[in-house]
Structure formats: structure tokens, C-alpha cells
XYZ file of C-alpha atoms in Angstrom:
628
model
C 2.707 -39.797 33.823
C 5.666 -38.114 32.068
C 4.689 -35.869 29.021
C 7.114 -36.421 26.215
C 8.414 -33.223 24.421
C 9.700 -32.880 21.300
C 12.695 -30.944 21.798
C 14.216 -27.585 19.679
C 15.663 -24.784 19.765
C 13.107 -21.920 19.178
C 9.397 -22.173 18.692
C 7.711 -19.547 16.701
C 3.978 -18.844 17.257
C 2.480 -17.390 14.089
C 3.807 -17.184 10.717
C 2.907 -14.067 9.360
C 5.556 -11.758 7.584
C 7.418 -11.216 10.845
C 7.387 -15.104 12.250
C 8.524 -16.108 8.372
C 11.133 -13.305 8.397
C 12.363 -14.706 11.764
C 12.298 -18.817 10.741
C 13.924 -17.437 7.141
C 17.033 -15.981 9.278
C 17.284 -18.767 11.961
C 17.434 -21.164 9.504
C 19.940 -19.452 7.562
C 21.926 -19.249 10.791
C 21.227 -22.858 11.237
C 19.106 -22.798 14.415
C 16.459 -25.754 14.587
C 12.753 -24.460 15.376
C 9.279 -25.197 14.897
C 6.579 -22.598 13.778
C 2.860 -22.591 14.466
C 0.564 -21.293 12.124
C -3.515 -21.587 13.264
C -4.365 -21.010 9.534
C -4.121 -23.810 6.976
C -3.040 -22.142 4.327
C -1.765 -18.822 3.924
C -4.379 -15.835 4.327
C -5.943 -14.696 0.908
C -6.465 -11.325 2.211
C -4.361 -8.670 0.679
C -3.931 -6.847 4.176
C -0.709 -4.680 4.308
C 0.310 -3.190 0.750
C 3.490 -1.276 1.701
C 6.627 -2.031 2.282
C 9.998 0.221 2.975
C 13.055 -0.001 1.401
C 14.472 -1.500 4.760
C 11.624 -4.363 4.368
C 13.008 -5.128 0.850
C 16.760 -5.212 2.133
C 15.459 -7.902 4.574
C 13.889 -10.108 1.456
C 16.897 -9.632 -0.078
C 18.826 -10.952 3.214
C 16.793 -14.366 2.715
C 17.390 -15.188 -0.784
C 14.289 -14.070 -2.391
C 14.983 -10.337 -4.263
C 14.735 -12.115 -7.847
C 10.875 -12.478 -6.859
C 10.325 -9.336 -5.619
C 9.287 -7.124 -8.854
C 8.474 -10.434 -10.959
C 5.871 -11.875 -8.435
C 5.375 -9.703 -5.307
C 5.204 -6.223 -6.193
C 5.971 -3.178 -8.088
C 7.757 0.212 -6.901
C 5.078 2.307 -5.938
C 6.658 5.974 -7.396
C 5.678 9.178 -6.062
C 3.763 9.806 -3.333
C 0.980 12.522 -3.972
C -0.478 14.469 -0.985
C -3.348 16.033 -2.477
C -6.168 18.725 -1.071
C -9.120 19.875 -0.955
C -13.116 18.551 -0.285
C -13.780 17.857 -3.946
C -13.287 14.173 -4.472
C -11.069 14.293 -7.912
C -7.912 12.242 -7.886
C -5.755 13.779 -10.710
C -5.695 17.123 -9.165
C -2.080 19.226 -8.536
C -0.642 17.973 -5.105
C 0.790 20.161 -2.725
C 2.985 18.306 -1.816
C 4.639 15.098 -3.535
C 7.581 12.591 -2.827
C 9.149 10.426 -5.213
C 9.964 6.806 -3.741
C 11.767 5.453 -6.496
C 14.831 7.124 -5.801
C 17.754 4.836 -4.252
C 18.984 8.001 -2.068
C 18.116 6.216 1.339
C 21.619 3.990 1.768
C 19.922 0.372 0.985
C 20.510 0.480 -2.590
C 16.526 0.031 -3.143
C 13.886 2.281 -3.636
C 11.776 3.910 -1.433
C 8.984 1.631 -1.323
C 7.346 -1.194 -3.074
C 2.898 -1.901 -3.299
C 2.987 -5.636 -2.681
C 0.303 -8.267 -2.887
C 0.808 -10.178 0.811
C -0.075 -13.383 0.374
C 2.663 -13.636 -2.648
C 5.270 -12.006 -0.470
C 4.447 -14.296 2.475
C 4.458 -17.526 -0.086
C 8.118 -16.362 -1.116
C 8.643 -15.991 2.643
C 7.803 -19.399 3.086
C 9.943 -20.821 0.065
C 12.657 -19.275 1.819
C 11.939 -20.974 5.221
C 11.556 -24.205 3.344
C 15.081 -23.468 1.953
C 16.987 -24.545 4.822
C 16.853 -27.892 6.999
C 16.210 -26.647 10.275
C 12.608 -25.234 10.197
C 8.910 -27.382 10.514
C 6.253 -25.382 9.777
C 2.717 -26.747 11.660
C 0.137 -25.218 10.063
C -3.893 -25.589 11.108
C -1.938 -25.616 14.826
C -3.739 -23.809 17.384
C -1.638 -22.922 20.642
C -3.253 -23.715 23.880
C -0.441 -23.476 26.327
C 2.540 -21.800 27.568
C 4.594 -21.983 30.274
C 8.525 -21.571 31.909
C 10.500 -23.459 34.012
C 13.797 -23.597 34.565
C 15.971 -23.021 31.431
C 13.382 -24.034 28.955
C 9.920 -22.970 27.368
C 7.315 -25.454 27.743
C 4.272 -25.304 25.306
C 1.347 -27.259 23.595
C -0.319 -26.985 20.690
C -3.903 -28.423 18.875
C -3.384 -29.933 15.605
C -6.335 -30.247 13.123
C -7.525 -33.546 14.626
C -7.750 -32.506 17.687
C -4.607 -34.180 19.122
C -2.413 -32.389 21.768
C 1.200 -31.975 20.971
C 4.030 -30.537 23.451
C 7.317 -28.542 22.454
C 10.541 -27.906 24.673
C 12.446 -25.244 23.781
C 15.277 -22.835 24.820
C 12.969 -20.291 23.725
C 9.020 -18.975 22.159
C 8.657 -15.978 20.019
C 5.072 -14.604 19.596
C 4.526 -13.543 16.435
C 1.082 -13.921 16.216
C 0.091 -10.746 16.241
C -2.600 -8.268 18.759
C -4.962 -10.760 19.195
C -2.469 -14.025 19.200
C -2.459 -16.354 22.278
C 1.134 -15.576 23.276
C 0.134 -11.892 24.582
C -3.610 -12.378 25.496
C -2.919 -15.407 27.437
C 0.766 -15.737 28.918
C 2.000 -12.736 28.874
C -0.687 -10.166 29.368
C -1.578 -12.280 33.234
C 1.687 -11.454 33.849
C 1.789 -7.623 33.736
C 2.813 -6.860 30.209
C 0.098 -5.133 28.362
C -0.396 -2.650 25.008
C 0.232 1.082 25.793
C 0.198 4.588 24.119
C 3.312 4.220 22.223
C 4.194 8.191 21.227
C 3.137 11.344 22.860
C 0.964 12.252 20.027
C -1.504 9.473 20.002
C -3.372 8.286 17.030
C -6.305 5.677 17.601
C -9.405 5.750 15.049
C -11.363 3.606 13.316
C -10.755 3.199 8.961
C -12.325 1.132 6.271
C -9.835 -0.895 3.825
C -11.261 -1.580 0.982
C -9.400 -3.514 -2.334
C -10.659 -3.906 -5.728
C -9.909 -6.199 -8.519
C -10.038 -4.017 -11.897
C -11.166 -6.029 -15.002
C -11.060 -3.633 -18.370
C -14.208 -2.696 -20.014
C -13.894 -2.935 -23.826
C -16.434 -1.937 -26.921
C -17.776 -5.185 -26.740
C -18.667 -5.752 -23.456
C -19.685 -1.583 -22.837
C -20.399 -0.721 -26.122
C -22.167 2.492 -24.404
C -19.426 3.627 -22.305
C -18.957 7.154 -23.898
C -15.679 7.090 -24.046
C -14.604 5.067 -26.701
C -15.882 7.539 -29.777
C -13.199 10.216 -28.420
C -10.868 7.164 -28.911
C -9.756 6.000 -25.562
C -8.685 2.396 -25.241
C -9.261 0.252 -22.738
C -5.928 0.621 -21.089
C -5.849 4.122 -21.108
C -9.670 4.171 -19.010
C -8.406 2.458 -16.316
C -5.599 4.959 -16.618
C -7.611 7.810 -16.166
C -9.735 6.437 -13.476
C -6.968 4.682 -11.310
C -4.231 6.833 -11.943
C -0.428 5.747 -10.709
C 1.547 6.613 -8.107
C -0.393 6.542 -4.648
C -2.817 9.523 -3.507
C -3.054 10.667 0.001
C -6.506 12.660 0.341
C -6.133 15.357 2.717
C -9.764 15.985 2.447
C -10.596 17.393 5.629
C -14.501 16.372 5.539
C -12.946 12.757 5.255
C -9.433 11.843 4.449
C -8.638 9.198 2.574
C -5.336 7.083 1.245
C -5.732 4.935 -2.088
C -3.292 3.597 -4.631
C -2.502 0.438 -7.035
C -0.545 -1.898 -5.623
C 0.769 -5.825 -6.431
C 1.846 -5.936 -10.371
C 0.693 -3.544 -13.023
C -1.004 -6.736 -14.326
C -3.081 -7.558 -11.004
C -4.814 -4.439 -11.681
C -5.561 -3.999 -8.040
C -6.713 -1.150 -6.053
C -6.532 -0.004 -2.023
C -8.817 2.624 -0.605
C -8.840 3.637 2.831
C -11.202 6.374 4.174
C -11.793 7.576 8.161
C -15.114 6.332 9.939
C -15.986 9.577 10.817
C -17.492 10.479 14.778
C -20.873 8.821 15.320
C -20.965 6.422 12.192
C -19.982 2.457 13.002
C -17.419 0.808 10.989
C -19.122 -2.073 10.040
C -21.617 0.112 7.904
C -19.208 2.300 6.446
C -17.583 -1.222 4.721
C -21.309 -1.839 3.288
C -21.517 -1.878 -0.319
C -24.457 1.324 0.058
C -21.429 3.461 2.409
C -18.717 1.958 -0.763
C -20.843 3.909 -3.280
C -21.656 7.546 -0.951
C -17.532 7.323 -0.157
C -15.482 6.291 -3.214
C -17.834 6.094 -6.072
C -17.165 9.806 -5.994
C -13.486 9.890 -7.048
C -14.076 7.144 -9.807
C -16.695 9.232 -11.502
C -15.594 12.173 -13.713
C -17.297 15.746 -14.980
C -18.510 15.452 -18.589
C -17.204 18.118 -19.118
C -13.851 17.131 -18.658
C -14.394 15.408 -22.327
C -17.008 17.674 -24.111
C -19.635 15.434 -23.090
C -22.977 16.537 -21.751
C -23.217 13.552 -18.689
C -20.605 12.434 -15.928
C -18.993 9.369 -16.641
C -18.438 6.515 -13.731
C -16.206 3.456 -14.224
C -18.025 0.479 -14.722
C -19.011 -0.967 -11.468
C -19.590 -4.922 -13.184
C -15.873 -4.016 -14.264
C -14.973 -3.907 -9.952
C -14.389 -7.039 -7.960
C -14.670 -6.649 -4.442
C -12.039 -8.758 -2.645
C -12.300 -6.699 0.628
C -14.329 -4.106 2.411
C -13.854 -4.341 6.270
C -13.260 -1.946 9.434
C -9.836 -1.642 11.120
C -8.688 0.073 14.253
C -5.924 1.726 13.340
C -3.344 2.786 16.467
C 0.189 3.665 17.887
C 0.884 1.464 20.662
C 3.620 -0.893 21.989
C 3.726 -2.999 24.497
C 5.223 -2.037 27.912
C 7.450 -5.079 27.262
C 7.792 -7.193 24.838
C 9.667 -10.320 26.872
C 9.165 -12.166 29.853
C 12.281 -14.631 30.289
C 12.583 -17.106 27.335
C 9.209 -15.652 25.852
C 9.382 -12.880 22.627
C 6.894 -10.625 21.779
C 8.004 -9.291 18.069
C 5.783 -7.598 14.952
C 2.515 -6.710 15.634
C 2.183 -8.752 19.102
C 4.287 -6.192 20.327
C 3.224 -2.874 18.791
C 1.052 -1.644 16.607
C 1.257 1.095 13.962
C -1.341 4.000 12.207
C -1.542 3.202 8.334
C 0.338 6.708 7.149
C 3.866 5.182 7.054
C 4.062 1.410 5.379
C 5.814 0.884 8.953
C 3.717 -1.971 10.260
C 5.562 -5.039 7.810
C 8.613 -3.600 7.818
C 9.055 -3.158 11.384
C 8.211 -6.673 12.208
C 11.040 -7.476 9.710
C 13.295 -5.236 11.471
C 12.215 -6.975 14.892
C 13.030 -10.448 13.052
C 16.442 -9.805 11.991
C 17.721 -8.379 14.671
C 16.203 -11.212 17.535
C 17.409 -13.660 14.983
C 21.011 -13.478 15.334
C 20.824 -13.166 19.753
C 18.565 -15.933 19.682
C 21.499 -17.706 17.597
C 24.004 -16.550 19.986
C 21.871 -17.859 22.957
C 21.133 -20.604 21.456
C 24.458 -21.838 20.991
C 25.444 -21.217 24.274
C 23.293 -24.300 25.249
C 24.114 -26.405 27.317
C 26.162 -24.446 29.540
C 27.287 -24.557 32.994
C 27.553 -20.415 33.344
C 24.628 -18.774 34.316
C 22.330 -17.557 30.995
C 22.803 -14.204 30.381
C 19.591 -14.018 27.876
C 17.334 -11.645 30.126
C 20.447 -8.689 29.339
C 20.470 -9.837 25.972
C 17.014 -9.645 24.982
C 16.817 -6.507 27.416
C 19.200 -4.886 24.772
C 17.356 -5.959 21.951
C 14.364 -4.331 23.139
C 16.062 -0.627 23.949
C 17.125 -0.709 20.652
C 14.177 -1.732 18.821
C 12.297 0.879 20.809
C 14.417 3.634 20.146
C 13.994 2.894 16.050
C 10.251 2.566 16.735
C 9.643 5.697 18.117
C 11.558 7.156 14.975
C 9.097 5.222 12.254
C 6.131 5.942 14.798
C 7.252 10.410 15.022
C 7.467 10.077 11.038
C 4.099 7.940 10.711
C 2.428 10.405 12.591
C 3.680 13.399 10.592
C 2.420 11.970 7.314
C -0.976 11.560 9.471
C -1.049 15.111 10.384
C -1.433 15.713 6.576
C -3.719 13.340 5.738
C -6.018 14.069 8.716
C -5.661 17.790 9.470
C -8.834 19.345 9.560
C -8.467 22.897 11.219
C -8.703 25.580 8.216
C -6.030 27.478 10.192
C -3.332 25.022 9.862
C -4.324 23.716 6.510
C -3.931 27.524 5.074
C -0.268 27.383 6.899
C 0.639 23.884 5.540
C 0.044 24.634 2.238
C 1.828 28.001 1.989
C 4.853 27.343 4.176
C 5.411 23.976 1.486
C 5.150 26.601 -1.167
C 7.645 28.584 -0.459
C 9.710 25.494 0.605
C 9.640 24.788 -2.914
C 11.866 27.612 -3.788
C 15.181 26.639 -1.717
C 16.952 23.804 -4.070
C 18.186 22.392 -0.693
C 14.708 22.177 0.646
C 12.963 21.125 -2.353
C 15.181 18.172 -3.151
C 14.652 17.127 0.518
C 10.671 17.553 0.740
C 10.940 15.961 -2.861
C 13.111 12.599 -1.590
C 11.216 12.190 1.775
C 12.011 11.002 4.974
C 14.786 8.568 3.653
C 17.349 7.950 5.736
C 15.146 8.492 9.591
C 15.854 4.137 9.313
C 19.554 5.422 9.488
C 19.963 7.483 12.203
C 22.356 5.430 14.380
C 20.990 3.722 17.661
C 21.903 5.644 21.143
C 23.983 3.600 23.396
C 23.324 2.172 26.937
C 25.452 0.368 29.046
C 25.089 -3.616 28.005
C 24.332 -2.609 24.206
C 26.171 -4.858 21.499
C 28.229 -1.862 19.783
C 30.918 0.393 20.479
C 29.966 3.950 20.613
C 33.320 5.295 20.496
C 34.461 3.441 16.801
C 31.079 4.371 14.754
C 29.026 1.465 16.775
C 25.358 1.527 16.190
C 25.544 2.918 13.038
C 23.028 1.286 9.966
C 25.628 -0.144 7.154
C 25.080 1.647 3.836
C 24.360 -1.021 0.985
C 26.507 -0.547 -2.158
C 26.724 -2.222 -5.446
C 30.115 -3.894 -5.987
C 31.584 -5.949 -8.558
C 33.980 -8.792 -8.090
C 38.147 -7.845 -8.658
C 39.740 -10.069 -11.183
C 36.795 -10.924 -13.650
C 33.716 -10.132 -15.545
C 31.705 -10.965 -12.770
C 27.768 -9.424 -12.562
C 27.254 -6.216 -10.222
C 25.646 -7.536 -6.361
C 24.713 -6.152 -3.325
C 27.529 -5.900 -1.019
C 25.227 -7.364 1.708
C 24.906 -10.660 0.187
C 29.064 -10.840 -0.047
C 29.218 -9.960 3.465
C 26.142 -11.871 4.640
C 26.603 -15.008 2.536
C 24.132 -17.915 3.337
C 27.401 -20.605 4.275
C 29.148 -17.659 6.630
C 29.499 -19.447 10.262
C 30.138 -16.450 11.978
C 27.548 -14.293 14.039
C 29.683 -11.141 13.340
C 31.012 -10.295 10.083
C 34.168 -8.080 9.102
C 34.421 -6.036 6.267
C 37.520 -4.378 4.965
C 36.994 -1.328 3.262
C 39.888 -0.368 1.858
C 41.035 3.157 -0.371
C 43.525 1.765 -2.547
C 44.109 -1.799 -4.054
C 48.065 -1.474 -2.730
C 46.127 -1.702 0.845
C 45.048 -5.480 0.597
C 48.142 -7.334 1.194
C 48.900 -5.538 4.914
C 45.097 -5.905 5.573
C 44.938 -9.436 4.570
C 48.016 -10.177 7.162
C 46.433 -7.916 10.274
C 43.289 -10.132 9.777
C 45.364 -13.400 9.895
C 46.894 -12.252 13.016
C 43.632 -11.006 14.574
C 41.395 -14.380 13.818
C 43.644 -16.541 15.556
C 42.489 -14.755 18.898
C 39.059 -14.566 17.845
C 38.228 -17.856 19.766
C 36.246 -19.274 16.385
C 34.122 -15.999 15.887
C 35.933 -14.798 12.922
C 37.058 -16.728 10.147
C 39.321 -15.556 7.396
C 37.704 -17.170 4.756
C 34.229 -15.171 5.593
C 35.908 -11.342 5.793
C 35.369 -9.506 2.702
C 37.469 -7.100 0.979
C 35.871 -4.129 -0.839
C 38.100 -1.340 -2.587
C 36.275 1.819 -2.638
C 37.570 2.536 -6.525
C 35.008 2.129 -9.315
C 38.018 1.178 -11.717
C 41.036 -1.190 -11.102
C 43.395 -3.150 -12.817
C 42.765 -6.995 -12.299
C 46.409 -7.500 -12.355
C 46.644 -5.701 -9.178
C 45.446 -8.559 -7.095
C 48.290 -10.842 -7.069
C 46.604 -13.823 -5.245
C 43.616 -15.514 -4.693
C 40.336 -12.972 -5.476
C 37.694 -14.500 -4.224
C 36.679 -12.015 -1.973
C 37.680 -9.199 -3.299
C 35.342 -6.918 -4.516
C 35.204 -2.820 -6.019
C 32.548 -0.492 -6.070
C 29.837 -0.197 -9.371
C 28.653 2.293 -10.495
C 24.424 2.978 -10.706
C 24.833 3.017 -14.798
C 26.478 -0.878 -14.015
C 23.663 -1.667 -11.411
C 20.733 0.079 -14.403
C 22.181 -2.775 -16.917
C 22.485 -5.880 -14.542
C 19.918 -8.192 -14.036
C 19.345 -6.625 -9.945
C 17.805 -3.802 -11.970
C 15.050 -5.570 -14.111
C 12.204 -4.026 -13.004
C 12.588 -1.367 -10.929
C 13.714 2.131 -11.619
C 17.268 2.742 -12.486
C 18.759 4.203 -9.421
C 18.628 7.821 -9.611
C 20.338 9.463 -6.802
C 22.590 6.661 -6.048
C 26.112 7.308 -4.334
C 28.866 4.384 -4.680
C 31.307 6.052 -2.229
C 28.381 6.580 -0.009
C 29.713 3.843 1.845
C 33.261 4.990 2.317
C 31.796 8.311 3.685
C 29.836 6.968 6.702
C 32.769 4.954 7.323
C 34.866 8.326 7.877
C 38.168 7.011 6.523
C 37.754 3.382 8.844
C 38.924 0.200 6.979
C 37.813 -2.742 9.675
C 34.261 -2.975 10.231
C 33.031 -5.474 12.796
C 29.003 -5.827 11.333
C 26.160 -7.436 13.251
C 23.769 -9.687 10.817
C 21.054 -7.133 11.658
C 23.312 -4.606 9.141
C 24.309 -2.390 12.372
C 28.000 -1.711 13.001
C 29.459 -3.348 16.408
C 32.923 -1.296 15.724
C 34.538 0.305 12.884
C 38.436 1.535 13.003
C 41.637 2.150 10.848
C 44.440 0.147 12.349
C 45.693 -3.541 13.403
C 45.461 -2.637 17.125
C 42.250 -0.960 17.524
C 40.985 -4.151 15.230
C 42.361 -6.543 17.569
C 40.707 -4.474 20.756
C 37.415 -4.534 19.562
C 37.368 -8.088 17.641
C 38.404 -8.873 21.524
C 35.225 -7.069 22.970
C 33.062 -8.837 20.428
C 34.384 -12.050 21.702
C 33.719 -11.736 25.023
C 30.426 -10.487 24.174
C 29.566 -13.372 21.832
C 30.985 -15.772 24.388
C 29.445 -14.000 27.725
């Protein structure tokens, strides 16, 4: 007997950050698919806390910014690499790196200390946004399998029942242990491997806390309140802001608030040290040897005779468990119509708030080929998908092995343990410190290694020669013609009713440029074959200041830069830090003087160039590309 399959596009297994990222941008791109979630509900567990300034560019991309420092998080500042065995926490660092900057091209800061289950609820809200997405949740997949030019698969609901999919495609996102790579794909040769040449793979405890304040009345002995500390200003002292990496070398150690100053939470992370088992180090007796330490403080550091220790009735334990913390990636991370993206594909160490954000980055930029492949169904040509997703893949690795180098650097401080090297660390940052050049770099961080442009191979979506591959700097733009509120230029460019897989973007120098630009792109989208439409190309004018009246018809899409003291007194900024650092023409610069800019919807430049032919060669390219 026939099995009868419910038909759609894409099916996503797992809907974590990265298989929510991925149904948020399908559906904005109006792709149907179904995702299955084993959990019922959405995982209590505040596992990752850190998320990149890339990461928050992609919650931006699906709608949900507003919620991002009113619900999900909080920037989380400077980043303080501190030394030493003794287990203090408000000690000099050696080296620090302020985060809430906006120097890294996104228009964001550095990095933002989430809670996760808030930032996958919003994830989900944005999922739910669209028409084209059903969510299964307390699903359980027991079966994959190709043929032909579908994906067939079944899943377990909560009764028990057996339900079967057809689809043009299945993603795994369900992470190291999820079915799609320990079952289908793993049989089949693909398999987790060493994923840089300096290999990180040890065991650490994660431990969060819940922070209640102790007051007079409930610790009327707590010594501190007759030198006239409040309650506020306690939990100050002992959980200090901005985030701490301890490069203890008897046992380092990473802890830091995260979620909303008013969570009051707290991450600590320590190294299970040769010959001790992980399990034991998460016990509450292990808890109390390790990090009771660094929340107890010298009397002396108040006059008082005795050492002072935070109330321990004032901590909530919400987790204490092992982790294995690696770099690896898979050897591949598809198999025909079948995905491997996030952490079912690669896994990172826990120095670099890389593990989230990647996944995101894996999302958005399988979204919009998935799209494209998707809408070539039917079709009586032969599917070209293998080459695309083959491309998708080389890239992805190569910006990988960038956020893997960099994750491993910041574990080289954290870990290092050789006297040697910790005497040469220390005194070659010192004198660092007094080149300006230098300092302002070691001060900013590694900002803009999520920028370095992608290398080509033959087959890859961008054009090498015209400033392909290249990450598109965010500005903050204001539209021409009104009093209209400072936005991101992504979401003028990106817009959630935009048909088009490709984008264009005029960036022009001078207001007297629109008219001629506005006729080439007439011209140009009537050979575009439907890819670009002239109502979706935005104009931007790389002034700060111009005259309304110079726009003699219809601006709509017409848009000038804003300055960061606009952006520090919109509502975008409400908050977060004002952006220090900020560059409005930075833009214009990368650009190098090029007004059309063919973008992909993963923010990387297909083609940029400076006149009506070269515009009509590559919109050409992009075509047959698009169309295969």
C-alpha cells in the first residue's frame, strides 16, 4: 500500500537558534516548510550566552531587533583577560577589549550576553510571522531517505503516530547528537573531523546562577551593611560587569553576567583538569572548592577582621553540568537534497561566542539557495543543487576556519599554562600598549575577521573582479524628502515584501546622480528576466546633509546617510551604547567609488561597478546564475 506524503518544500529537523534562523528567512522569502522539534516546548536551559555582532545583524534581518535589549539581552562591554593563580575577580587585566564599540561594519556592537530561551522564543515569533512555516514540536524523526528528486522522511508525533514528509529538500539542524548526522548521513561516509590545525578538545563545567539580593532584613549579619553598602552595590562588588576571562594557569576559567541587568544572572565556566571526571567537578562539593573562591573577599579589603562570602541562600542554581568542548566540522556537511548546518555540522571551543552565531551565518546564507532551488521546481533541466550547495559549503568553510583561528587565539590566553610564554604574553601586550595604532586595535578586538571577503572558486555566486565576495557594511540612513526616523540600511535593502533573490543598491556621491541612475536601472531590469525589479532597488546618497527639494520625483526609496549622534537619539539606540567609533561613509569606502551593487540576501556582494554597461554585464551573469 501507497504511503501518503504530505508534500513541501523544505523540512527542517531541529529548531534550535540555527533551524529558527533558517524557517525565519525561508518564510520571509516565502518558501513553504515544516520544522521538527523533539522537545515540547522550548529548552529552559540557558546554554549559549554570547552572541556576535554578525548574530545580532541576523535578528535584525527577521524582524525582531526591537526585542533584542528589552527582552533578550544586554551588551556585554569590555572584555577583561585577567592573570594570575589568586582567584580575585576585580584585579587589573592585562589585557582588555571593549565590545560596545560599533567599529566592526554592522552598525551593532561587539557582542550581546543573552538569555537563550528568550532569544529562541523571539526566534519563533518571527517564524510564526509568516504563512509558510508549521512548526511540529514533541516530533521525533525516525527516518530519512532520497530518491529521485525528492527527500523522503518520517517522523513520531507525541501519540505515537507515524507521519511522512516529501520534500525538495531536509536540513539537519539538530545539532551533534541529532538523527540527521548519526543516522543518515554518518552510514554514508560523512563524519565529524579535526576542524583547525591547532586542535582544542577538553572537557569544562558550565555553571549559571540566579542572584537574589541580600538586604538588612533578611542578613542582618552580613558585615557589610555598617560600612554602608546597599544591596545593589554587594552584588556589584561580588559580580562585577563586563565579562572576566581567568587566565589562571592552575585552572582557567571564563565567567560573566549575562541576559538583562534585571535577571541578575551569572555564567562560570572552569577546565576539568587531567584525571578528575566531569560529572564531579559539576557537584555542588567541586562548585564550592572552584568558584566559591572568587565570590569570597579579604577582610581586609574593608577594615574588617574576617573574609566575607556572598550569601550562598542568596544563589540559585539553574545549571551545573559537564560539556565537551571542541573544534571540529564535518568532512561534509551535504549529501544530495540533505543539509547539515549549525552545530550538526561543526562544532566550536567556548573562547569566541562563535557557536550561535555561526549557525546563523549557516542559516542565512542556505536560505536564499534553497529559495533559488526551490523555485526552480518543477523543471525539466537537470537540478543543478549538488554545485549549488557545493558552493555554499566552500564558502561557509572558508569563514569558519577564520572564527575557529580567532577562537583559538582567545583560548591560548585563557588556557596557557607554560610560565615561559605567560612571562612573554604579558610583556609583549605591555609594550603594545604604547603604539596608539596598536593600542586602539588590541583595545577594539578582532572586529572586522567576519569581514574579510570570501576567496573565489570556480562555480562561486560572486564576481571577483567587481568587489564580489565582499561582506556589505551596514550604515544608518535616513529617508530624502522628510522627517523620517534613522534605520538600518539593511532593512531598506532587505525589506520583508522584496521578491527578488538579489538586491541592487545604488550608492550614489551626489544627489544630481539619481536621475541618470534611476534611467540605467530602467533599462537594465527589463533584461533581468524578473530578477530585478525597479520598485525593490534602493537609492542611498552618501551625504549626511541634503536639500529635500533636490529630489524632484517620487522619494520613496531614496535614502542619505545619518550620522551616529542621529542613530544615539533614535529609538534603534535605546539601550545599547551610543555608537562610539562609528563611520557613516564607511560604506562608500569599501565600495571604492562603485555606485551599482548587485547584494546577495546573505549581505555578501555578487558584483559592484560604476557604469550602465558593466551593470548590465553582471545583472546578466546573475541571471543566468539565478536561472541555471
Amino acid at each position: 500500500m501507497d504511503i501518503e506524503h504530505e508534500t513541501t518544500d523544505v523540512v527542517i529537523c531541529g529548531c534550535g537558534p540555527t533551524g529558527a534562523m533558517l524557517s525565519a528567512y525561508l518564510g520571509r522569502m516565502s518558501i513553504p516548510h515544516v520544522v521538527i522539534e523533539k522537545e515540547a516546548e522550548i529548552t529552559t536551559d540557558p546554554r549559549g550566552i554570547a552572541l556576535d555582532e554578525d548574530g545580532i545583524r541576523a535578528l535584525q534581518g527577521v524582524g525582531i531587533y526591537d526585542a533584542i535589549y528589552s527582552d533578550i539581552g544586554t551588551c556585554m562591554g569590555k572584555f577583561k583577560f585577567i592573570g594570575g593563580t589568586d582567584r580575585v575577580l576585580d584585579k587589573k587585566a592585562f589585557l582588555e577589549m571593549d565590545y560596545g564599540t560599533t567599529e566592526g561594519g554592522t552598525g551593532h556592537v561587539g557582542f550581546i550576553c543573552h538569555k537563550q530561551p528568550v532569544l529562541e522564543k523571539y526566534l519563533r515569533i518571527a517564524m510564526a510571522s509568516s504563512n509558510f512555516c508549521q512548526l511540529r514540536t514533541n516530533a521525533t524523526m525516525v527516518d530519512i531517505r532520497e530518491e529521485g528528486d525528492h527527500v523522503y522522511s518520517q517522523y513520531r508525533d507525541a501519540q505515537g503516530k507515524i507521519h511522512s514528509l516529501k520534500s525538495h529538500f531536509l536540513v539537519g539542524a539538530d545539532g551533534k547528537t541529532g538523527f540527521t548526522r548519526k543516522s543518515f548521513m554518518e552510514p554514508l561516509g560523512i563524519r565529524m573531523e579535526q576542524a583547525h590545525q591547532s586542535f582544542y578538545d577538553e572537557t569544562w563545567v558550565a555553571l549559571n546562577w540566579e542572584i537574589s539580593l541580600p538586604t538588612e532584613t533578611t542578613h542582618p549579619d552580613f558585615p557589610l551593611w555598617k560600612l554602608g553598602y546597599t544591596p545593589e552595590q554587594v552584588y556589584d562588588l561580588f559580580f562585577p560587569e563586563n565579562f572576566r576571562f581567568v587566565c589562571n594557569p592552575d585552572r582557567p576559567a571564563v565567567c560573566g553576567r549575562f541576559g538583562l541587568p534585571s535577571d541578575r544572572l551569572w555564567r562560570f565556566e572552569f577546565v576539568v583538569l587531567a584525571g578528575e571526571d566531569g560529572q564531579e567537578m559539576s557537584n555542588p562539593e567541586n562548585i564550592e572548592k572552584v568558584v566559591f573562591p572568587y565570590i569570597t573577599h579579604p577582610g581586609g579589603k574593608y577594615g574588617l577582621i574576617q573574609d566575607i562570602t556572598f550569601p550562598e541562600d542568596c544563589i540559585l542554581v539553574l545549571r551545573s553540568r559537564p560539556f565537551r568542548f571542541a573544534a571540529r566540522s564535518c568532512n561534509k556537511w551535504s549529501h544530495g537534497r540533505v543539509v547539515l548546518c549549525g552545530d550538526a555540522a561543526h562544532v566550536f571551543p567556548p573562547f569566541g561566542g562563535q557557536g550561535i552565531a555561526s549557525g546563523f551565518r549557516d542559516a542565512i546564507s542556505l536560505a536564499w539557495r534553497l529559495v533559488l532551488l526551490c523555485r526552480r521546481q518543477p523543471s525539466t533541466k537537470p537540478s543543478n543543487h549538488e554545485e549549488v550547495l557545493s558552493g555554499w559549503y566552500i564558502e561557509r568553510k572558508q569563514q569558519l576556519e577564520r572564527s575557529l583561528a580567532s577562537t583559538i587565539e582567545n583560548g591560548r590566553f585563557v588556557t596557557q599554562g607554560n610560565p615561559l610564554k605567560i612571562f612573554l604574553r604579558n610583556w609583549s601586550l605591555y609594550f603594545m600598549h604604547f603604539i596608539p595604532s596598536w593600542r586602539r586595535d588590541l583595545r577594539l578586538g578582532r572586529r572586522k575577521e567576519g569581514m574579510v571577503p570570501y576567496k573565489y572558486s570556480p562555480g562561486l555566486p560572486f564576481d571577483l573582479a567587481h568587489k564580489g565576495g565582499t561582506f556589505l557594511r551596514q550604515v544608518y540612513c535616513k529617508p530624502v524628502g522628510g522627517s523620517g526616523d534613522v534605520c538600518f540600511s539593511d532593512d531598506i535593502i532587505f525589506g520583508k515584501a522584496k521578491k527578488g533573490i538579489f538586491q541592487l543598491l545604488v550608492y550614489l556621491r551626489d544627489v544630481n546622480e539619481l536621475t541618470a541612475a534611476r534611467e540605467a536601472v530602467s533599462r537594465i531590469a527589463e533584461i533581468s528576466k524578473g530578477e530585478l525589479y525597479c520598485a525593490e532597488v534602493t537609492y542611498l546618497i552618501g551625504m549626511l546633509d541634503i536639500d529635500s527639494n533636490a529630489v524632484t520625483k517620487d522619494a520613496s526609496s531614496v535614502y542619505h546617510l545619518a550620522t551616529g549622534a542621529e542613530f544615539a537619539r533614535s529609538p534603534l539606540c535605546r539601550g545599547r551604547p551610543e555608537p562610539e567609533y562609528y563611520d557613516p561613509h564607511q560604506l562608500g569606502k569599501t565600495l571604492g567609488g562603485n555606485k551599482f551593487v548587485l547584494v546577495r540576501p546573505d549581505r555578501i556582494v555578487y558584483a559592484a561597478c560604476d557604469n550602465d554597461s558593466q551593470l548590465e554585464e553582471e545583472v546578466s551573469e546573475a541571471v543566468a546564475y539565478l536561472h541555471a
